[in-house]
């Protein structure tokens, strides 16, 4: 499959270097091919977005929303086909991949619904004959950089609100997953999106830097690693440019002595191993009350050992490969380093045999929190556990991280749950459910080194993709 860049409404092969998208379950199989956009093409894409911005902003909100609804219908209709393509290029199991495609359609519909919600505010004025209006206006041209792990859902939750609120977009997806990016752009253009409103350019780090630093790009939305995110934040700070970043996570699940251990083991397993652990909200740290620690870890290790790992397109497979050989090597070396530092591996030591970038699901007993694993995000199917003497210590250990994206707490005690709401320094807290997962109608994002700027999704999207104007509207003299 050949994928193309989209610049000013025209599909272009690209003038840059050739790239190939490999199937991580069978790396010899090429899923898609294409060419990166050249620097000149990136500049043309930004110019096209700038030229299209006034017309799209002036288009009635309901007309913009109609494009998103039509695109959502196209995405839904292709969910089975595109889900299989997603599984082939990214490695998710087929059920997860199809669900992600359908989820992208729901996200587009949700943001189309903004046309039916309030679009501003009115306040009383102390002056006779005057009202004070607070109106929302589009920001302008939005630069977007999206990661590999949710190749259609994350772009949808950025592009959907950006377009709904009247912005134009220049988008660089991860070069590891070009096909689903191409599919989403196809759906939006086929739905009637005007030329230049959405521009898709493939590239590597220099392409992202060009988008972030261009003076015609008004704001930047980034999802990716903390290291790259901090560089994006710094550059946007130099340029006084609004920025939204969703970065890394080192998410903790806390299991207290009163928890339902079967349920907790199931949910921690889902949080750690579903999507092969390649989620910013995945569970990678586990804090267990000492009174139930051995029992819980025995159940979790049994679940991990029983997981069926293999080709994500095959029926019955529960966990697919990592996205690349570099990802596999990073995870494998991280597990080895943890063992060298004193961790006890209950599962996940033996490498996967045969072709493909697979890593076994790993459960580690850590010697404490003063190890590299406690601090470093591996972005793979590995969870490391420590013991806690009770709820107070467990909450303290969960906060012992530079990251603050998501956490999960398993308890039957409502008082402890409310204490966790007060104490935990995270953007998302799940009580008695896995650490991963979000809905499009509520805010999503982290604190500390996990996020910067306005949150994503729900009403929070309004804060990033629009600017407020306060209007003092007086009657003529």
PDB file of N, CA and C in Angstrom, residues 258 409 411-421 431-432:
ATOM      1  N   UNK A 258      -8.227  -4.965  51.688  1.00  0.00           N
ATOM      2  CA  UNK A 258      -9.654  -5.271  51.613  1.00  0.00           C
ATOM      3  C   UNK A 258     -10.158  -5.457  50.185  1.00  0.00           C
ATOM      4  N   UNK A 409      -6.723   2.461  42.083  1.00  0.00           N
ATOM      5  CA  UNK A 409      -6.798   2.073  43.486  1.00  0.00           C
ATOM      6  C   UNK A 409      -7.859   1.002  43.639  1.00  0.00           C
ATOM      7  N   UNK A 411      -9.921  -0.978  46.452  1.00  0.00           N
ATOM      8  CA  UNK A 411     -10.328  -1.002  47.855  1.00  0.00           C
ATOM      9  C   UNK A 411     -11.844  -0.994  47.924  1.00  0.00           C
ATOM     10  N   UNK A 412     -12.374  -1.438  49.065  1.00  0.00           N
ATOM     11  CA  UNK A 412     -13.809  -1.339  49.323  1.00  0.00           C
ATOM     12  C   UNK A 412     -14.126  -0.193  50.270  1.00  0.00           C
ATOM     13  N   UNK A 413     -13.101   0.524  50.701  1.00  0.00           N
ATOM     14  CA  UNK A 413     -13.242   1.564  51.702  1.00  0.00           C
ATOM     15  C   UNK A 413     -13.425   2.928  51.021  1.00  0.00           C
ATOM     16  N   UNK A 414     -14.641   3.476  51.087  1.00  0.00           N
ATOM     17  CA  UNK A 414     -14.919   4.756  50.447  1.00  0.00           C
ATOM     18  C   UNK A 414     -14.066   5.867  51.036  1.00  0.00           C
ATOM     19  N   UNK A 415     -13.817   5.814  52.337  1.00  0.00           N
ATOM     20  CA  UNK A 415     -12.985   6.838  52.957  1.00  0.00           C
ATOM     21  C   UNK A 415     -11.577   6.851  52.403  1.00  0.00           C
ATOM     22  N   UNK A 416     -11.002   5.669  52.197  1.00  0.00           N
ATOM     23  CA  UNK A 416      -9.659   5.587  51.608  1.00  0.00           C
ATOM     24  C   UNK A 416      -9.686   6.091  50.167  1.00  0.00           C
ATOM     25  N   UNK A 417     -10.745   5.760  49.433  1.00  0.00           N
ATOM     26  CA  UNK A 417     -10.858   6.232  48.052  1.00  0.00           C
ATOM     27  C   UNK A 417     -10.882   7.758  48.007  1.00  0.00           C
ATOM     28  N   UNK A 418     -11.630   8.389  48.907  1.00  0.00           N
ATOM     29  CA  UNK A 418     -11.679   9.853  48.930  1.00  0.00           C
ATOM     30  C   UNK A 418     -10.338  10.439  49.361  1.00  0.00           C
ATOM     31  N   UNK A 419      -9.642   9.749  50.265  1.00  0.00           N
ATOM     32  CA  UNK A 419      -8.303  10.204  50.653  1.00  0.00           C
ATOM     33  C   UNK A 419      -7.355  10.154  49.449  1.00  0.00           C
ATOM     34  N   UNK A 420      -7.511   9.112  48.614  1.00  0.00           N
ATOM     35  CA  UNK A 420      -6.674   9.009  47.409  1.00  0.00           C
ATOM     36  C   UNK A 420      -6.952  10.152  46.450  1.00  0.00           C
ATOM     37  N   UNK A 421      -8.212  10.540  46.334  1.00  0.00           N
ATOM     38  CA  UNK A 421      -8.561  11.682  45.480  1.00  0.00           C
ATOM     39  C   UNK A 421      -7.817  12.929  45.952  1.00  0.00           C
ATOM     40  N   UNK A 431     -10.814   4.072  40.367  1.00  0.00           N
ATOM     41  CA  UNK A 431     -11.057   3.338  41.602  1.00  0.00           C
ATOM     42  C   UNK A 431     -11.743   2.022  41.245  1.00  0.00           C
ATOM     43  N   UNK A 432     -11.047   0.928  41.517  1.00  0.00           N
ATOM     44  CA  UNK A 432     -11.525  -0.432  41.236  1.00  0.00           C
ATOM     45  C   UNK A 432     -11.671  -0.723  39.747  1.00  0.00           C
TER      46      UNK A 432
END
